mmCIF file of C-alpha atoms in Angstrom:
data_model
loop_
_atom_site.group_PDB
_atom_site.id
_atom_site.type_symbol
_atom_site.label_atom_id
_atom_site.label_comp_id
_atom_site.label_asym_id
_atom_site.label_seq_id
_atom_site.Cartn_x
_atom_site.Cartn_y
_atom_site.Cartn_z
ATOM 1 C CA UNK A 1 61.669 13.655 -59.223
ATOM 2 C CA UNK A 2 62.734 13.121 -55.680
ATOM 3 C CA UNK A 3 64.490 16.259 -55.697
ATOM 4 C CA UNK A 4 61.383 18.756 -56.885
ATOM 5 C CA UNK A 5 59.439 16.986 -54.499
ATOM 6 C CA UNK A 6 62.192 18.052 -51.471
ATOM 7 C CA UNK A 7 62.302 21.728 -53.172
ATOM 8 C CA UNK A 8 58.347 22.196 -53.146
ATOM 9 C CA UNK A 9 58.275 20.769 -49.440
ATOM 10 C CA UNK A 10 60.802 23.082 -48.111
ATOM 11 C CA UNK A 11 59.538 26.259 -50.398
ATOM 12 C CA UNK A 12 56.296 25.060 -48.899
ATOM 13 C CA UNK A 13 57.684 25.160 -45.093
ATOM 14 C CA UNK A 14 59.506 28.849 -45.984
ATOM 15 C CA UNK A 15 56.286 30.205 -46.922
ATOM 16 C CA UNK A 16 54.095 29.086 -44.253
ATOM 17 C CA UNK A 17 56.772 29.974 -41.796
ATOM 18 C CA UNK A 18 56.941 33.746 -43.605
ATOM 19 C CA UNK A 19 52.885 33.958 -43.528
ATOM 20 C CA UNK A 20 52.377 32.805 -39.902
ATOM 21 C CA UNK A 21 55.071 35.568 -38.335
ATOM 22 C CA UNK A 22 53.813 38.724 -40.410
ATOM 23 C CA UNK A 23 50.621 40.760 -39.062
ATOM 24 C CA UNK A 24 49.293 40.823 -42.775
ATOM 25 C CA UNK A 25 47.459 44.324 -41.334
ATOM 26 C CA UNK A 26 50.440 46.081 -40.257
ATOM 27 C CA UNK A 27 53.209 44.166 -42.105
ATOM 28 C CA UNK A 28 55.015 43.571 -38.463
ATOM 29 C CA UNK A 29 56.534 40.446 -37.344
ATOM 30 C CA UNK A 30 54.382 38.410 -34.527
ATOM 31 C CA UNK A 31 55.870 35.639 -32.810
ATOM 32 C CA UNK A 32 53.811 32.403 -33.649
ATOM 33 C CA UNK A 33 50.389 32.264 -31.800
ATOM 34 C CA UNK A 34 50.834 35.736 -30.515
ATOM 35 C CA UNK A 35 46.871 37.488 -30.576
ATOM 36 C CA UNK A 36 48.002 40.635 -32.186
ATOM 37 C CA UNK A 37 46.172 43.793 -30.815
ATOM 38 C CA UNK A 38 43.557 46.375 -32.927
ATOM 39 C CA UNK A 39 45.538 49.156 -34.245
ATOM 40 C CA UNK A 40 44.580 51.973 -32.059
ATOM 41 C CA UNK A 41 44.914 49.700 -28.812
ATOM 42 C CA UNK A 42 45.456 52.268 -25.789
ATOM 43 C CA UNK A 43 46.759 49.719 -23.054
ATOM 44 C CA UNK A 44 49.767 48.031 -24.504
ATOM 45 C CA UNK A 45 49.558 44.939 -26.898
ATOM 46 C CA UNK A 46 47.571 41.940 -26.630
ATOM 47 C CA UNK A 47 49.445 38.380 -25.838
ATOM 48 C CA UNK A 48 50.190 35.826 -24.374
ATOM 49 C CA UNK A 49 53.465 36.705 -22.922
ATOM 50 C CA UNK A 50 54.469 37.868 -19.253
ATOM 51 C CA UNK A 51 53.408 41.804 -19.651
ATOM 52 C CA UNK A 52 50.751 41.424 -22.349
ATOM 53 C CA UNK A 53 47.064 42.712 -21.952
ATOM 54 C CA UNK A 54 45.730 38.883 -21.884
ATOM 55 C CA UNK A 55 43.089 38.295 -24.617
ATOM 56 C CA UNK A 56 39.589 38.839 -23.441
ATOM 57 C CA UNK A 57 36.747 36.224 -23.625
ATOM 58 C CA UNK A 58 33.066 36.065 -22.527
ATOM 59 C CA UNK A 59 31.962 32.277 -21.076
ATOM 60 C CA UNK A 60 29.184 30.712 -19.971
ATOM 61 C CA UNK A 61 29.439 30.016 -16.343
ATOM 62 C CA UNK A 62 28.258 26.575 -14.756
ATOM 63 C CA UNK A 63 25.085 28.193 -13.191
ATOM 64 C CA UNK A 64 24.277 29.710 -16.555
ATOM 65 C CA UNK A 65 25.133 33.111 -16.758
ATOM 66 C CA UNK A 66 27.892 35.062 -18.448
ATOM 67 C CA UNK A 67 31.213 35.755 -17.656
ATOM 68 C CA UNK A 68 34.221 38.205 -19.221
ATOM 69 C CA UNK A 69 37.382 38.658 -18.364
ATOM 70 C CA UNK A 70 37.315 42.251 -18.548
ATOM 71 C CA UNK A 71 34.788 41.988 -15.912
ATOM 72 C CA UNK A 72 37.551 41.592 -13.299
ATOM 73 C CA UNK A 73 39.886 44.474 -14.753
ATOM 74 C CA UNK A 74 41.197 45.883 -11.182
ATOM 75 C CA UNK A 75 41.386 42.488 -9.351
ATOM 76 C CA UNK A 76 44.047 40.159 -9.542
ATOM 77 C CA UNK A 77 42.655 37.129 -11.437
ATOM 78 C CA UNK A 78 43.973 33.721 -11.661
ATOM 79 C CA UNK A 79 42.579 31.851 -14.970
ATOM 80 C CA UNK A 80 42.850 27.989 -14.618
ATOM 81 C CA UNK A 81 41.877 25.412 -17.552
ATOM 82 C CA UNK A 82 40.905 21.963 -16.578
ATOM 83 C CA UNK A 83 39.208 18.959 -16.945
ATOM 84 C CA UNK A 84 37.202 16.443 -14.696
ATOM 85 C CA UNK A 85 39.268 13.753 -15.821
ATOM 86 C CA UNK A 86 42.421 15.145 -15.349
ATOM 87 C CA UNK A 87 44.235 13.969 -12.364
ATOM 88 C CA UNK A 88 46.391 16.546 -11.792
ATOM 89 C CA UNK A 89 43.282 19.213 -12.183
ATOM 90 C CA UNK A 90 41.681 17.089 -9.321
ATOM 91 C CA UNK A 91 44.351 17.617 -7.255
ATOM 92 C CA UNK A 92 44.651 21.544 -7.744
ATOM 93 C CA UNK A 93 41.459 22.165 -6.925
ATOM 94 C CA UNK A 94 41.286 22.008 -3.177
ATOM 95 C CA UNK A 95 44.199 24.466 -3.312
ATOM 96 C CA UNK A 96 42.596 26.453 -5.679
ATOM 97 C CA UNK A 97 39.278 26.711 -3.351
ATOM 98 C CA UNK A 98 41.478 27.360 0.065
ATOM 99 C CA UNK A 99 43.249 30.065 -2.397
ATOM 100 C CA UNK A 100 39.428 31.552 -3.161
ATOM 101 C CA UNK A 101 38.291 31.585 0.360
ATOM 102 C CA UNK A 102 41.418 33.084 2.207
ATOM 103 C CA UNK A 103 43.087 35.381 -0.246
ATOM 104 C CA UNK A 104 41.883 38.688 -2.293
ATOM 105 C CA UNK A 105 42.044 36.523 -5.640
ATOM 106 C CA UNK A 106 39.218 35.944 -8.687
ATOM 107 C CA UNK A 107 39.450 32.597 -9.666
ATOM 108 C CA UNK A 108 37.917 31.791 -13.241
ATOM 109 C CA UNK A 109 38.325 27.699 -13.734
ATOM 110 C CA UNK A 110 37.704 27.503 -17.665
ATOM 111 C CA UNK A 111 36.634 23.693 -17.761
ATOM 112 C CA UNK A 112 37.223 22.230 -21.028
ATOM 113 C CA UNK A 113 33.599 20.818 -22.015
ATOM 114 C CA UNK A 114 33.999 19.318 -25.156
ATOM 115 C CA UNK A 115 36.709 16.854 -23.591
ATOM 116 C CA UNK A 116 33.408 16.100 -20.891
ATOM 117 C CA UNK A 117 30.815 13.283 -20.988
ATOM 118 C CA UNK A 118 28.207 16.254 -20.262
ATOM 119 C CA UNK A 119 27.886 19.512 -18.469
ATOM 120 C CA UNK A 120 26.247 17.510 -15.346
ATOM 121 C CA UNK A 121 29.714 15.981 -15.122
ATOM 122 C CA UNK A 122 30.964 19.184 -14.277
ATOM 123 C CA UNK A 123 28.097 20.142 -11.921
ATOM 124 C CA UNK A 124 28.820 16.720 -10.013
ATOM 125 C CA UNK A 125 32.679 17.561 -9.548
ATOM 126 C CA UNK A 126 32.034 20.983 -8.431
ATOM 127 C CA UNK A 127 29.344 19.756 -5.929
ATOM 128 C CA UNK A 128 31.970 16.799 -4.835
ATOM 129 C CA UNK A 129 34.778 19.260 -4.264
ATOM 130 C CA UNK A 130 32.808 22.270 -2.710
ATOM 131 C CA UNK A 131 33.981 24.636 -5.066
ATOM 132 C CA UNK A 132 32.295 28.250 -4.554
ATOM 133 C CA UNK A 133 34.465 30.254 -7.117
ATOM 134 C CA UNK A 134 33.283 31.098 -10.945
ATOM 135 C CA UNK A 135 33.221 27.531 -13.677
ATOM 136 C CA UNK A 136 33.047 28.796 -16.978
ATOM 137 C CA UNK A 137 32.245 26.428 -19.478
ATOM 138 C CA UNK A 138 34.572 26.337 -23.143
ATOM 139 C CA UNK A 139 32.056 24.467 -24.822
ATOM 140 C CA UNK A 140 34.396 24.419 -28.480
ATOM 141 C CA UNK A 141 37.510 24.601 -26.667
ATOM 142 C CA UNK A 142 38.005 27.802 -28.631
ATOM 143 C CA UNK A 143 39.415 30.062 -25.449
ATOM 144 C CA UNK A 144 41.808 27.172 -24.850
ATOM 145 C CA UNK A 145 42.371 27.041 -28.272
ATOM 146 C CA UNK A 146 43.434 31.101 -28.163
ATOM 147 C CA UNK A 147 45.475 30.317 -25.225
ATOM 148 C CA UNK A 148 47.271 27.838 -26.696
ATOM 149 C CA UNK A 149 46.650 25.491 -23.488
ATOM 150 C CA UNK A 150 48.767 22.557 -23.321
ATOM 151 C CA UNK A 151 48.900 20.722 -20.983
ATOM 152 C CA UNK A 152 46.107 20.945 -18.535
ATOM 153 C CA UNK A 153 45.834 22.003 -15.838
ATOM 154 C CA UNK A 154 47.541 25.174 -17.305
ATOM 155 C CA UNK A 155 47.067 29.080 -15.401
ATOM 156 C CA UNK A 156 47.379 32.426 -16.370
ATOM 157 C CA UNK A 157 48.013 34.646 -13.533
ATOM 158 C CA UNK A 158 46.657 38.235 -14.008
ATOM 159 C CA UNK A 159 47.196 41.784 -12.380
ATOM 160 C CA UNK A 160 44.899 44.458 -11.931
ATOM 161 C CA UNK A 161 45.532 46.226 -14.927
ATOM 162 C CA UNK A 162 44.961 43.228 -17.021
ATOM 163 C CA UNK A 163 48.126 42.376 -17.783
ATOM 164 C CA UNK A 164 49.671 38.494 -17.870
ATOM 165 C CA UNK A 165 51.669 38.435 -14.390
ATOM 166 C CA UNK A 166 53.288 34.970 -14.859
ATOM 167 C CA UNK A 167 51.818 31.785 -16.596
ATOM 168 C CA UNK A 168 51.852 28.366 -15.044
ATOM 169 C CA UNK A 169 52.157 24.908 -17.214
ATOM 170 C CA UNK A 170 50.523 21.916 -14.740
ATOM 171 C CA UNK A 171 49.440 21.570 -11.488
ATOM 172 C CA UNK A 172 50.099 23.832 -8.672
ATOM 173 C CA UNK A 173 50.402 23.916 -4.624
ATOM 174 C CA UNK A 174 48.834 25.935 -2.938
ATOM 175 C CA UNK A 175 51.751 28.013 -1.710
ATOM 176 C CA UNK A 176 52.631 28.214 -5.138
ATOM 177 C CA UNK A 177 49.367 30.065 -5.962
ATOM 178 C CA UNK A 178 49.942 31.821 -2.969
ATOM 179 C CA UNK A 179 53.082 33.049 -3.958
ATOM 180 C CA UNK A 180 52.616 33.948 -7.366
ATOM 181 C CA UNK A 181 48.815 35.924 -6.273
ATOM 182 C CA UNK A 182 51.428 37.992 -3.636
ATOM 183 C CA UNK A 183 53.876 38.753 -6.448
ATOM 184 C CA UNK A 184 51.160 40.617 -8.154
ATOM 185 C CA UNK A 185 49.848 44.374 -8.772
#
């Protein structure tokens, strides 16, 4: 009995394995997670790898507008998830604001909300740290989710033509931002 049970498992595993790296659509292999691109995409594929078109979104910012991505197509655009309660996050934002103010960079800090207390959380730290550049609010988690975030803070650095420049897992310095914005298209 033992046995079938170990067969099933493992035919199980096979399978999902087989499902999750096949673009049902086109029948091509994806790597796992990749966001695979509409058929007649004219820039280049969609991913999350160094060279991809990065996946668009459309946020709520802090001050209650909107905000895409696609917005900033032509700017170089650094794309930062974090948390309140994140120590690390806390100590990447100074940086990040000194970054905003002094160099030709968009910065779009996605804060996770559903990890917050409340939005006024968010509106406190932002108030407490002087920050003056976009905070869009991921109220599901569902654009961290797509981005397969772990760990925060986590940043996607962006050229002008939309395209994932270099991805960063944790927190960063300053001339680490610095370098990687100079690096860019």
């Amino acid at each position: 009995m033992k046995k079938w049970f170990v067969f099933i498992l493992l035919f199980g595993m096979v399978g999902w394995v087989l499902y999750d790296t096949i673009d049902w659509q086109s029948g091509e292999e994806t790597s796992p997670g990749q966001v695979t691109q509409e058929i007649n995409d004219p820039e280049g594929e969609i991913g999350l790898k160094e060279g991809n078109i990065a996946p668009n979104f459309t946020l709520e910012t802090l001050d209650g507008g909107e905000m895409a991505l696609t917005d900033f197509r032509g700017q170089k655009v650094f794309v930062n998830f974090w948390a309140t309660w994140c120590p690390p996050c806390q100590a990447e934002m100074p940086h990040m604001q000194e970054l905003y103010d002094e160099h030709d960079v968009e910065i779009l800090a996605i804060n996770l909300t559903e990890t917050e207390p409340n939005v006024e959380q968010v509106d406190r730290f932002r108030n407490d740290f002087e920050l003056t550049f976009p905070i869009l609010l991921d109220h599901d988690v569902s654009i961290a989710e797509l981005y397969q975030i772990q760990p925060i803070p986590s940043s996607y650095f962006i050229d002008t033509n939309g395209r994932i420049h270099s991805v960063a897992l944790g927190a960063l310095t300053k001339e680490m931002m610095v370098q990687r914005i100079e690096e860019m298209d």
